[in-house]
Amino acid sequence: MTKKIMLVVGATLVVAIAAVALAGATVKPHARAHAAQLAPAASPVAITQARATMRTRFGALRRARTAEDALTTAVASSPILADGVADVADSRAVRATGSGAWIAPQTAATGTCLVRPDSLNCVPDDYLAEHGAAPAYTKNATGYTVSGMATDAVASVTVKFDGAPQQEVAVSNNAFVLLGASARPTDVSWNGPNGPEHFPLPEPPAVPENQGPPTAQSLTTP
């Protein structure tokens, strides 16, 4: 069983997918937004072990953290980080031009997050280990942005659009960001550690009019 998660952050609609495990069912969770935390809470020992393991898969996490890896003040104070799901004290900057982006472990679970100025995409570590990447996308007044994390095993992703040519996006520092697309992205594919992966992107719902100033987690649909 899957759930679409739609968040409105500022004037940005964030679309990702969460998966819910049912008794006797096998599901593979895809990228998720922080409104539906998939990685379960874990003990401090398990979290320490998980972070050590993820450093073997993410080159960005293997290097020593410097002052340049800190989130900007605006991002650090954003509502998307208010619940403390991402451990920003252990973040690594992974994109310095065009759009800031940071990779950070989850605070109290065995998951990893991609933090951007308008979105937060957190994914269980076991999903990243199996599939190699976790995409999501956002929509705002300037168009669509496709972004995500990828392990060292993934060199690029291919984004398909509704009525526009597909684009290949390189993975750099374990992250990929495609900014300002005018056509709606429909799916993302890549070669993962276990073979080809295909990630369909859901169509975003219409944001209700006159709902007041949008805030994080203001729109969730089953």
CSV table of N, CA, C and O in Angstrom, one decimal, residues 27-29 57 124-133 151 190 192-195 197:
chain,number,residue,atom,x,y,z
A,27,VAL,N,6.4,-4.5,0.4
A,27,VAL,CA,6.4,-3.2,-0.3
A,27,VAL,C,7.8,-2.6,-0.3
A,27,VAL,O,8.6,-2.9,0.6
A,28,LYS,N,8.1,-1.8,-1.3
A,28,LYS,CA,9.4,-1.2,-1.4
A,28,LYS,C,9.1,0.3,-1.3
A,28,LYS,O,8.6,0.9,-2.2
A,29,PRO,N,9.4,1.0,-0.1
A,29,PRO,CA,9.2,2.4,0.0
A,29,PRO,C,10.1,3.2,-0.9
A,29,PRO,O,11.2,2.9,-1.1
A,57,ARG,N,28.7,4.3,1.9
A,57,ARG,CA,27.9,4.4,0.7
A,57,ARG,C,27.9,5.8,0.1
A,57,ARG,O,27.5,6.0,-1.0
A,124,PRO,N,14.6,5.9,4.5
A,124,PRO,CA,15.2,4.8,5.3
A,124,PRO,C,16.6,4.4,4.7
A,124,PRO,O,16.7,4.2,3.4
A,125,ASP,N,17.6,4.1,5.5
A,125,ASP,CA,18.9,3.8,5.0
A,125,ASP,C,18.8,2.4,4.2
A,125,ASP,O,19.5,2.3,3.2
A,126,ASP,N,18.0,1.5,4.6
A,126,ASP,CA,17.9,0.2,3.9
A,126,ASP,C,17.3,0.4,2.5
A,126,ASP,O,17.7,-0.4,1.6
A,127,TYR,N,16.5,1.4,2.3
A,127,TYR,CA,15.9,1.6,1.0
A,127,TYR,C,17.1,2.2,0.1
A,127,TYR,O,17.2,1.7,-1.1
A,128,LEU,N,17.8,3.1,0.6
A,128,LEU,CA,18.9,3.7,-0.2
A,128,LEU,C,20.0,2.6,-0.5
A,128,LEU,O,20.5,2.6,-1.6
A,129,ALA,N,20.2,1.7,0.4
A,129,ALA,CA,21.2,0.6,0.2
A,129,ALA,C,20.7,-0.3,-0.9
A,129,ALA,O,21.5,-0.7,-1.8
A,130,GLU,N,19.4,-0.6,-1.0
A,130,GLU,CA,18.9,-1.5,-2.0
A,130,GLU,C,18.7,-0.9,-3.3
A,130,GLU,O,19.1,-1.5,-4.4
A,131,HIS,N,18.2,0.4,-3.4
A,131,HIS,CA,17.8,1.0,-4.6
A,131,HIS,C,18.9,2.0,-5.2
A,131,HIS,O,18.9,2.3,-6.4
A,132,GLY,N,19.6,2.6,-4.3
A,132,GLY,CA,20.7,3.5,-4.7
A,132,GLY,C,20.3,4.9,-4.8
A,132,GLY,O,21.2,5.8,-4.8
A,133,ALA,N,19.1,5.3,-5.0
A,133,ALA,CA,18.7,6.7,-5.1
A,133,ALA,C,17.2,6.8,-4.6
A,133,ALA,O,16.5,5.9,-4.5
A,151,THR,N,23.5,7.1,-3.8
A,151,THR,CA,24.7,6.5,-3.2
A,151,THR,C,25.9,6.6,-4.3
A,151,THR,O,25.7,7.0,-5.4
A,190,TRP,N,17.1,5.1,-13.1
A,190,TRP,CA,18.6,5.0,-12.9
A,190,TRP,C,19.0,3.6,-12.8
A,190,TRP,O,18.2,2.7,-12.6
A,192,GLY,N,20.7,1.2,-10.5
A,192,GLY,CA,21.1,1.1,-9.1
A,192,GLY,C,22.0,-0.1,-8.8
A,192,GLY,O,22.4,-0.8,-9.8
A,193,PRO,N,22.4,-0.3,-7.6
A,193,PRO,CA,23.3,-1.4,-7.3
A,193,PRO,C,22.8,-2.8,-7.6
A,193,PRO,O,23.6,-3.7,-7.8
A,194,ASN,N,21.4,-2.9,-7.7
A,194,ASN,CA,20.9,-4.2,-8.1
A,194,ASN,C,20.2,-4.2,-9.4
A,194,ASN,O,19.4,-5.1,-9.7
A,195,GLY,N,20.5,-3.2,-10.3
A,195,GLY,CA,20.0,-3.2,-11.6
A,195,GLY,C,19.1,-2.0,-11.9
A,195,GLY,O,19.1,-1.0,-11.1
A,197,GLU,N,16.3,0.8,-12.0
A,197,GLU,CA,15.3,1.2,-11.1
A,197,GLU,C,14.3,2.2,-11.9
A,197,GLU,O,14.8,3.0,-12.7
